[in-house]
mmCIF file of C-alpha atoms in Angstrom:
data_model
loop_
_atom_site.group_PDB
_atom_site.id
_atom_site.type_symbol
_atom_site.label_atom_id
_atom_site.label_comp_id
_atom_site.label_asym_id
_atom_site.label_seq_id
_atom_site.Cartn_x
_atom_site.Cartn_y
_atom_site.Cartn_z
ATOM 1 C CA MET A 237 87.432 107.627 123.547
ATOM 2 C CA PHE A 238 88.629 109.782 126.446
ATOM 3 C CA LEU A 239 89.136 107.823 129.672
ATOM 4 C CA LEU A 240 89.383 109.448 133.075
ATOM 5 C CA PRO A 241 92.409 108.752 135.321
ATOM 6 C CA LEU A 242 91.797 105.823 137.666
ATOM 7 C CA THR A 243 93.045 107.967 140.559
ATOM 8 C CA LEU A 244 89.744 109.864 140.433
ATOM 9 C CA PHE A 245 87.925 106.719 141.574
ATOM 10 C CA ALA A 246 89.606 105.913 144.885
ATOM 11 C CA GLN A 247 87.952 103.130 146.857
ATOM 12 C CA ASN A 248 85.948 104.346 149.866
ATOM 13 C CA ASN A 249 86.005 101.318 152.206
ATOM 14 C CA ILE A 250 82.364 100.477 151.376
ATOM 15 C CA LEU A 251 81.562 96.913 150.273
ATOM 16 C CA VAL A 252 78.065 95.984 149.059
ATOM 17 C CA PHE A 253 77.014 92.349 148.540
ATOM 18 C CA GLN A 254 74.407 90.720 146.293
ATOM 19 C CA SER A 255 73.723 87.023 145.682
ATOM 20 C CA ASP A 256 71.140 84.324 145.074
ATOM 21 C CA PHE A 257 72.205 82.525 148.260
ATOM 22 C CA GLY A 258 69.274 83.477 150.474
ATOM 23 C CA LEU A 259 69.697 83.805 154.231
ATOM 24 C CA LYS A 260 68.707 80.302 155.300
ATOM 25 C CA ASP A 261 72.304 79.187 155.853
ATOM 26 C CA GLY A 262 75.712 80.672 156.514
ATOM 27 C CA ALA A 263 76.872 81.442 152.971
ATOM 28 C CA VAL A 264 76.368 85.214 153.172
ATOM 29 C CA SER A 265 77.863 85.330 156.651
ATOM 30 C CA ALA A 266 80.907 83.415 155.408
ATOM 31 C CA MET A 267 81.500 85.992 152.662
ATOM 32 C CA LYS A 268 81.261 88.827 155.160
ATOM 33 C CA GLY A 269 83.569 86.980 157.539
ATOM 34 C CA VAL A 270 86.196 86.716 154.817
ATOM 35 C CA ALA A 271 85.841 90.442 154.127
ATOM 36 C CA ALA A 272 86.147 91.312 157.814
ATOM 37 C CA GLY A 273 89.281 89.187 157.968
ATOM 38 C CA VAL A 274 90.829 91.354 155.270
ATOM 39 C CA SER A 275 90.016 94.537 157.191
ATOM 40 C CA PRO A 276 87.744 95.092 160.199
ATOM 41 C CA ASN A 277 87.257 98.683 159.026
ATOM 42 C CA ILE A 278 85.262 97.784 155.924
ATOM 43 C CA LYS A 279 81.663 99.009 156.014
ATOM 44 C CA MET A 280 79.479 96.193 154.658
ATOM 45 C CA PHE A 281 75.963 96.419 153.237
ATOM 46 C CA ASP A 282 73.625 94.371 151.034
ATOM 47 C CA VAL A 283 71.656 94.907 147.849
ATOM 48 C CA THR A 284 69.759 91.637 148.271
ATOM 49 C CA HIS A 285 70.442 87.940 148.711
ATOM 50 C CA GLU A 286 67.005 86.961 147.387
ATOM 51 C CA ILE A 287 67.803 86.942 143.667
ATOM 52 C CA PRO A 288 65.955 83.868 142.302
ATOM 53 C CA ALA A 289 68.407 80.985 141.976
ATOM 54 C CA TYR A 290 70.609 81.260 138.860
ATOM 55 C CA ASN A 291 68.757 84.366 137.598
ATOM 56 C CA ILE A 292 71.613 86.378 136.109
ATOM 57 C CA TRP A 293 69.241 88.826 134.424
ATOM 58 C CA GLU A 294 67.617 89.832 137.720
ATOM 59 C CA ALA A 295 71.058 90.233 139.288
ATOM 60 C CA SER A 296 71.903 92.613 136.463
ATOM 61 C CA TYR A 297 68.773 94.679 137.087
ATOM 62 C CA ARG A 298 69.104 94.879 140.866
ATOM 63 C CA LEU A 299 72.630 96.243 140.462
ATOM 64 C CA VAL A 300 71.595 99.030 138.118
ATOM 65 C CA GLN A 301 68.549 99.774 140.280
ATOM 66 C CA THR A 302 70.812 100.321 143.287
ATOM 67 C CA ALA A 303 74.376 101.261 142.352
ATOM 68 C CA PRO A 304 73.767 104.836 141.134
ATOM 69 C CA TYR A 305 72.667 105.816 144.650
ATOM 70 C CA TRP A 306 75.996 104.779 146.196
ATOM 71 C CA PRO A 307 79.023 107.085 146.192
ATOM 72 C CA ALA A 308 81.882 106.719 143.737
ATOM 73 C CA GLY A 309 84.505 104.315 145.038
ATOM 74 C CA THR A 310 81.953 101.792 146.346
ATOM 75 C CA VAL A 311 82.807 98.143 145.620
ATOM 76 C CA PHE A 312 79.951 95.773 144.745
ATOM 77 C CA VAL A 313 80.317 91.992 144.974
ATOM 78 C CA SER A 314 77.596 90.201 143.006
ATOM 79 C CA VAL A 315 77.505 86.407 143.028
ATOM 80 C CA VAL A 316 74.874 84.755 140.854
ATOM 81 C CA ASP A 317 77.107 82.153 139.327
ATOM 82 C CA PRO A 318 75.523 79.022 137.824
ATOM 83 C CA GLY A 319 78.799 78.470 135.953
ATOM 84 C CA VAL A 320 80.925 78.431 139.116
ATOM 85 C CA GLY A 321 84.154 76.516 138.589
ATOM 86 C CA THR A 322 83.974 76.669 134.789
ATOM 87 C CA LYS A 323 86.019 78.813 132.410
ATOM 88 C CA ARG A 324 83.814 81.934 132.699
ATOM 89 C CA LYS A 325 86.000 84.870 133.659
ATOM 90 C CA SER A 326 86.081 86.400 137.129
ATOM 91 C CA VAL A 327 86.365 90.147 136.692
ATOM 92 C CA VAL A 328 86.267 93.550 138.292
ATOM 93 C CA MET A 329 84.679 96.278 136.190
ATOM 94 C CA LEU A 330 85.224 99.948 136.958
ATOM 95 C CA THR A 331 82.471 102.166 135.566
ATOM 96 C CA LYS A 332 82.831 105.711 134.318
ATOM 97 C CA THR A 333 80.891 106.768 137.417
ATOM 98 C CA GLY A 334 83.647 105.371 139.647
ATOM 99 C CA HIS A 335 81.925 102.215 140.938
ATOM 100 C CA TYR A 336 83.621 98.803 141.107
ATOM 101 C CA PHE A 337 81.800 95.521 140.361
ATOM 102 C CA VAL A 338 83.359 92.180 141.363
ATOM 103 C CA THR A 339 81.537 89.299 139.710
ATOM 104 C CA PRO A 340 81.648 86.479 137.179
ATOM 105 C CA ASP A 341 81.473 87.904 133.662
ATOM 106 C CA ASN A 342 78.307 86.016 132.770
ATOM 107 C CA GLY A 343 75.823 88.773 131.938
ATOM 108 C CA THR A 344 75.533 90.202 135.452
ATOM 109 C CA LEU A 345 77.158 93.411 134.226
ATOM 110 C CA THR A 346 74.793 93.923 131.265
ATOM 111 C CA LEU A 347 72.861 96.923 132.579
ATOM 112 C CA VAL A 348 75.454 98.682 134.743
ATOM 113 C CA ALA A 349 77.895 98.534 131.832
ATOM 114 C CA GLU A 350 75.315 100.064 129.524
ATOM 115 C CA GLN A 351 73.955 102.743 131.835
ATOM 116 C CA MET A 352 77.018 103.654 133.909
ATOM 117 C CA GLY A 353 79.654 103.093 131.217
ATOM 118 C CA ILE A 354 82.775 100.930 131.262
ATOM 119 C CA GLN A 355 85.984 102.646 132.291
ATOM 120 C CA GLU A 356 88.102 99.493 132.507
ATOM 121 C CA VAL A 357 87.803 95.735 133.082
ATOM 122 C CA ARG A 358 90.374 93.497 134.772
ATOM 123 C CA GLU A 359 90.458 89.731 135.250
ATOM 124 C CA ILE A 360 90.970 88.559 138.828
ATOM 125 C CA ASP A 361 94.375 86.950 139.258
ATOM 126 C CA GLU A 362 93.528 84.079 141.599
ATOM 127 C CA ALA A 363 97.202 83.383 142.260
ATOM 128 C CA VAL A 364 97.168 86.615 144.274
ATOM 129 C CA ASN A 365 93.528 87.448 144.936
ATOM 130 C CA ARG A 366 92.141 84.266 146.412
ATOM 131 C CA ARG A 367 91.560 83.289 150.021
ATOM 132 C CA LYS A 368 94.532 81.374 151.401
ATOM 133 C CA ASN A 369 94.300 77.561 151.238
ATOM 134 C CA SER A 370 91.035 77.603 149.258
ATOM 135 C CA GLY A 371 92.421 76.165 146.008
ATOM 136 C CA GLU A 372 90.649 72.830 146.419
ATOM 137 C CA SER A 373 87.225 74.505 146.728
ATOM 138 C CA TYR A 374 85.554 74.757 143.300
ATOM 139 C CA THR A 375 81.974 75.753 144.146
ATOM 140 C CA PHE A 376 82.146 78.785 146.446
ATOM 141 C CA HIS A 377 84.021 81.457 144.559
ATOM 142 C CA GLY A 378 81.720 83.991 146.207
ATOM 143 C CA ARG A 379 83.590 83.407 149.439
ATOM 144 C CA ASP A 380 87.031 82.424 148.180
ATOM 145 C CA VAL A 381 87.510 84.803 145.247
ATOM 146 C CA TYR A 382 84.871 87.540 145.003
ATOM 147 C CA ALA A 383 84.398 88.506 148.658
ATOM 148 C CA TYR A 384 88.144 88.276 149.234
ATOM 149 C CA THR A 385 89.062 90.351 146.185
ATOM 150 C CA GLY A 386 86.263 92.847 146.795
ATOM 151 C CA ALA A 387 87.381 93.349 150.386
ATOM 152 C CA ARG A 388 91.011 93.822 149.380
ATOM 153 C CA LEU A 389 89.960 96.393 146.816
ATOM 154 C CA ALA A 390 87.521 98.251 149.116
ATOM 155 C CA ALA A 391 90.097 98.433 151.925
ATOM 156 C CA LYS A 392 92.838 99.570 149.499
ATOM 157 C CA VAL A 393 94.966 96.522 150.272
ATOM 158 C CA ILE A 394 95.273 96.371 146.483
ATOM 159 C CA THR A 395 94.833 98.991 143.793
ATOM 160 C CA PHE A 396 92.543 98.376 140.840
ATOM 161 C CA GLU A 397 95.639 97.487 138.826
ATOM 162 C CA GLY A 398 96.416 94.885 141.497
ATOM 163 C CA VAL A 399 93.247 92.939 140.614
ATOM 164 C CA GLY A 400 94.892 91.326 137.602
ATOM 165 C CA LYS A 401 95.464 91.803 133.899
ATOM 166 C CA LYS A 402 93.569 94.402 131.901
ATOM 167 C CA LEU A 403 90.945 93.038 129.514
ATOM 168 C CA ALA A 404 89.113 94.516 126.535
ATOM 169 C CA THR A 405 86.636 97.258 127.464
ATOM 170 C CA GLU A 406 83.623 94.970 127.129
ATOM 171 C CA VAL A 407 81.651 92.421 129.130
ATOM 172 C CA VAL A 408 79.205 89.597 128.409
ATOM 173 C CA SER A 409 75.810 91.122 127.658
ATOM 174 C CA ILE A 410 72.326 89.574 127.784
ATOM 175 C CA PRO A 411 70.085 90.650 124.851
ATOM 176 C CA TYR A 412 66.773 92.322 125.724
ATOM 177 C CA GLN A 413 64.016 94.500 124.272
ATOM 178 C CA LYS A 414 64.881 98.199 124.499
ATOM 179 C CA ALA A 415 62.257 100.932 124.599
ATOM 180 C CA VAL A 416 61.379 102.284 121.144
ATOM 181 C CA PHE A 417 58.610 104.299 119.462
ATOM 182 C CA GLU A 418 57.598 102.953 116.050
ATOM 183 C CA ASN A 419 54.437 103.181 113.945
ATOM 184 C CA GLY A 420 52.553 105.051 116.653
ATOM 185 C CA LYS A 421 53.298 102.445 119.324
ATOM 186 C CA VAL A 422 55.796 102.203 122.187
ATOM 187 C CA THR A 423 57.480 98.826 122.702
ATOM 188 C CA GLY A 424 59.656 98.002 125.684
ATOM 189 C CA GLY A 425 60.854 95.234 127.959
ATOM 190 C CA ILE A 426 59.772 94.084 131.408
ATOM 191 C CA PRO A 427 63.076 93.747 133.237
ATOM 192 C CA ILE A 428 61.733 93.260 136.760
ATOM 193 C CA LEU A 429 58.735 93.123 139.080
ATOM 194 C CA ASP A 430 58.100 95.249 142.122
ATOM 195 C CA ILE A 431 57.895 91.946 143.928
ATOM 196 C CA GLN A 432 56.260 92.994 147.185
ATOM 197 C CA TYR A 433 53.211 94.413 145.424
ATOM 198 C CA GLY A 434 53.149 92.591 142.093
ATOM 199 C CA ASN A 435 53.585 95.758 140.058
ATOM 200 C CA VAL A 436 55.107 95.275 136.605
ATOM 201 C CA TRP A 437 58.065 97.558 135.879
ATOM 202 C CA THR A 438 59.047 98.261 132.277
ATOM 203 C CA ASN A 439 62.120 99.968 130.829
ATOM 204 C CA ILE A 440 60.025 102.624 129.069
ATOM 205 C CA GLY A 441 61.171 106.025 130.262
ATOM 206 C CA LYS A 442 59.227 109.273 129.880
ATOM 207 C CA PRO A 443 61.042 110.551 126.762
ATOM 208 C CA VAL A 444 59.889 107.511 124.759
ATOM 209 C CA PHE A 445 56.475 107.248 126.438
ATOM 210 C CA GLU A 446 55.623 110.886 125.747
ATOM 211 C CA LYS A 447 55.797 110.207 122.011
ATOM 212 C CA LEU A 448 52.397 108.521 122.433
ATOM 213 C CA ASN A 449 51.000 111.975 123.237
ATOM 214 C CA VAL A 450 48.721 110.782 126.047
ATOM 215 C CA LYS A 451 47.678 112.768 129.109
ATOM 216 C CA VAL A 452 47.199 111.790 132.742
ATOM 217 C CA GLY A 453 43.705 110.349 133.011
ATOM 218 C CA ASP A 454 43.696 108.826 129.505
ATOM 219 C CA LEU A 455 43.212 105.119 128.838
ATOM 220 C CA ILE A 456 46.177 103.301 127.270
ATOM 221 C CA LYS A 457 45.932 100.038 125.318
ATOM 222 C CA VAL A 458 48.402 97.485 126.640
ATOM 223 C CA GLN A 459 49.640 94.196 125.241
ATOM 224 C CA VAL A 460 52.118 92.022 127.145
ATOM 225 C CA LEU A 461 53.961 89.177 125.425
ATOM 226 C CA ASN A 462 56.386 86.471 126.491
ATOM 227 C CA ASN A 463 58.410 84.858 123.708
ATOM 228 C CA ASN A 464 55.941 86.553 121.306
ATOM 229 C CA LYS A 465 52.918 84.872 122.933
ATOM 230 C CA VAL A 466 50.257 87.344 124.127
ATOM 231 C CA ILE A 467 49.795 86.964 127.899
ATOM 232 C CA TYR A 468 47.722 90.060 128.671
ATOM 233 C CA GLU A 469 45.715 92.496 126.579
ATOM 234 C CA GLY A 470 43.601 95.300 127.948
ATOM 235 C CA GLU A 471 43.390 98.971 128.906
ATOM 236 C CA VAL A 472 44.841 100.797 131.888
ATOM 237 C CA ARG A 473 44.284 104.346 133.057
ATOM 238 C CA TYR A 474 47.378 106.552 133.078
ATOM 239 C CA VAL A 475 47.710 108.106 136.551
ATOM 240 C CA ASN A 476 50.281 109.833 138.719
ATOM 241 C CA THR A 477 49.462 107.729 141.774
ATOM 242 C CA PHE A 478 47.239 104.837 142.820
ATOM 243 C CA GLY A 479 44.702 106.858 144.810
ATOM 244 C CA GLU A 480 43.421 108.479 141.613
ATOM 245 C CA VAL A 481 41.321 105.374 140.870
ATOM 246 C CA LYS A 482 39.119 103.126 142.948
ATOM 247 C CA GLU A 483 40.449 99.997 144.647
ATOM 248 C CA GLY A 484 40.873 97.107 142.197
ATOM 249 C CA ASP A 485 41.331 99.260 139.079
ATOM 250 C CA ASN A 486 44.219 98.694 136.684
ATOM 251 C CA VAL A 487 46.596 101.621 136.251
ATOM 252 C CA GLY A 488 49.673 102.688 134.346
ATOM 253 C CA TYR A 489 52.072 104.992 136.190
ATOM 254 C CA PHE A 490 55.728 106.001 136.410
ATOM 255 C CA ASN A 491 57.658 104.276 139.181
ATOM 256 C CA SER A 492 60.411 105.719 141.382
ATOM 257 C CA LEU A 493 62.960 105.118 138.612
ATOM 258 C CA LEU A 494 60.706 107.060 136.215
ATOM 259 C CA ASN A 495 59.848 104.036 134.098
ATOM 260 C CA PHE A 496 56.306 103.183 132.997
ATOM 261 C CA SER A 497 54.724 100.462 135.137
ATOM 262 C CA LEU A 498 51.498 98.482 135.504
ATOM 263 C CA ALA A 499 49.631 97.938 138.750
ATOM 264 C CA ILE A 500 46.288 97.255 140.370
ATOM 265 C CA ASN A 501 45.304 99.704 143.085
ATOM 266 C CA MET A 502 45.534 97.589 146.261
ATOM 267 C CA GLY A 503 46.038 94.452 144.164
ATOM 268 C CA ASN A 504 48.674 92.314 142.449
ATOM 269 C CA PHE A 505 48.861 92.792 138.656
ATOM 270 C CA SER A 506 51.521 90.123 138.140
ATOM 271 C CA GLU A 507 49.610 87.448 140.033
ATOM 272 C CA LYS A 508 46.197 88.252 138.545
ATOM 273 C CA TYR A 509 47.323 88.249 134.928
ATOM 274 C CA GLN A 510 50.349 85.921 135.204
ATOM 275 C CA VAL A 511 52.661 88.602 133.881
ATOM 276 C CA PHE A 512 56.278 88.181 134.952
ATOM 277 C CA SER A 513 59.661 89.612 134.018
ATOM 278 C CA GLY A 514 62.925 88.858 132.253
ATOM 279 C CA ASN A 515 64.597 89.445 128.925
ATOM 280 C CA THR A 516 61.966 87.370 127.058
ATOM 281 C CA TRP A 517 59.093 89.657 128.121
ATOM 282 C CA ARG A 518 57.825 92.552 126.005
ATOM 283 C CA ILE A 519 55.148 95.237 126.370
ATOM 284 C CA VAL A 520 53.412 97.285 123.661
ATOM 285 C CA LEU A 521 51.551 100.532 124.427
ATOM 286 C CA ASN A 522 49.095 102.279 122.119
ATOM 287 C CA LYS A 523 46.553 105.096 122.394
#
């Protein structure tokens, strides 16, 4: 495999945080304080800090939902780490698109690795890349290791090679249902919800969906399963946008990421039908 020179992916002084910490206490602020202490010139932003507690899968999705819109050289620090203090590896992954991800290697990198490609992975050397005098703290690596290392990388205090030793070009991956067309049906996963509105986002893109040979305005048969148990079964009308049906109607549409989704016009599909998301959820579409 041909690998691009690392010099093409120079860090750009941008640091983007994600966690399951919430904003009720000072945890996020502490991470940003550590980063500012490395360099006051770092530009800091957030993906979200409202990942449900311990939900590594959702952390994986929110990264891939967001990262492609940031410029090459951006450093992401993602801390959803139920195994904090254990032997799971702390890594920095550089993608083929030139983005850096600082995180525990616990499945968080599943989707960015797959969709953005792995250029190289390095294990964080905590003898060098750890906040000074933090060795006795075992439960806040987000502050002591990840924010510190991410800031040093973003500010070019260290090079990518300075993170630590090079690892195999692979990361821990969470299994999930991919979008496929078989026997006249499309099957896919439900990786995430559009939480604010209760819309159900699938991973079925247009190339797979179009194999059903349905047109805008047609009814589509839908079955949603969790761990192979049917949770919802019914029909939705395929539309371009919600206003094409009356309030309260079920619809199928393509979201802003161009993946097939379920919604209720001016309603909450997830809440009404108790359909949720994660790598155990599956959706089947049929004419």
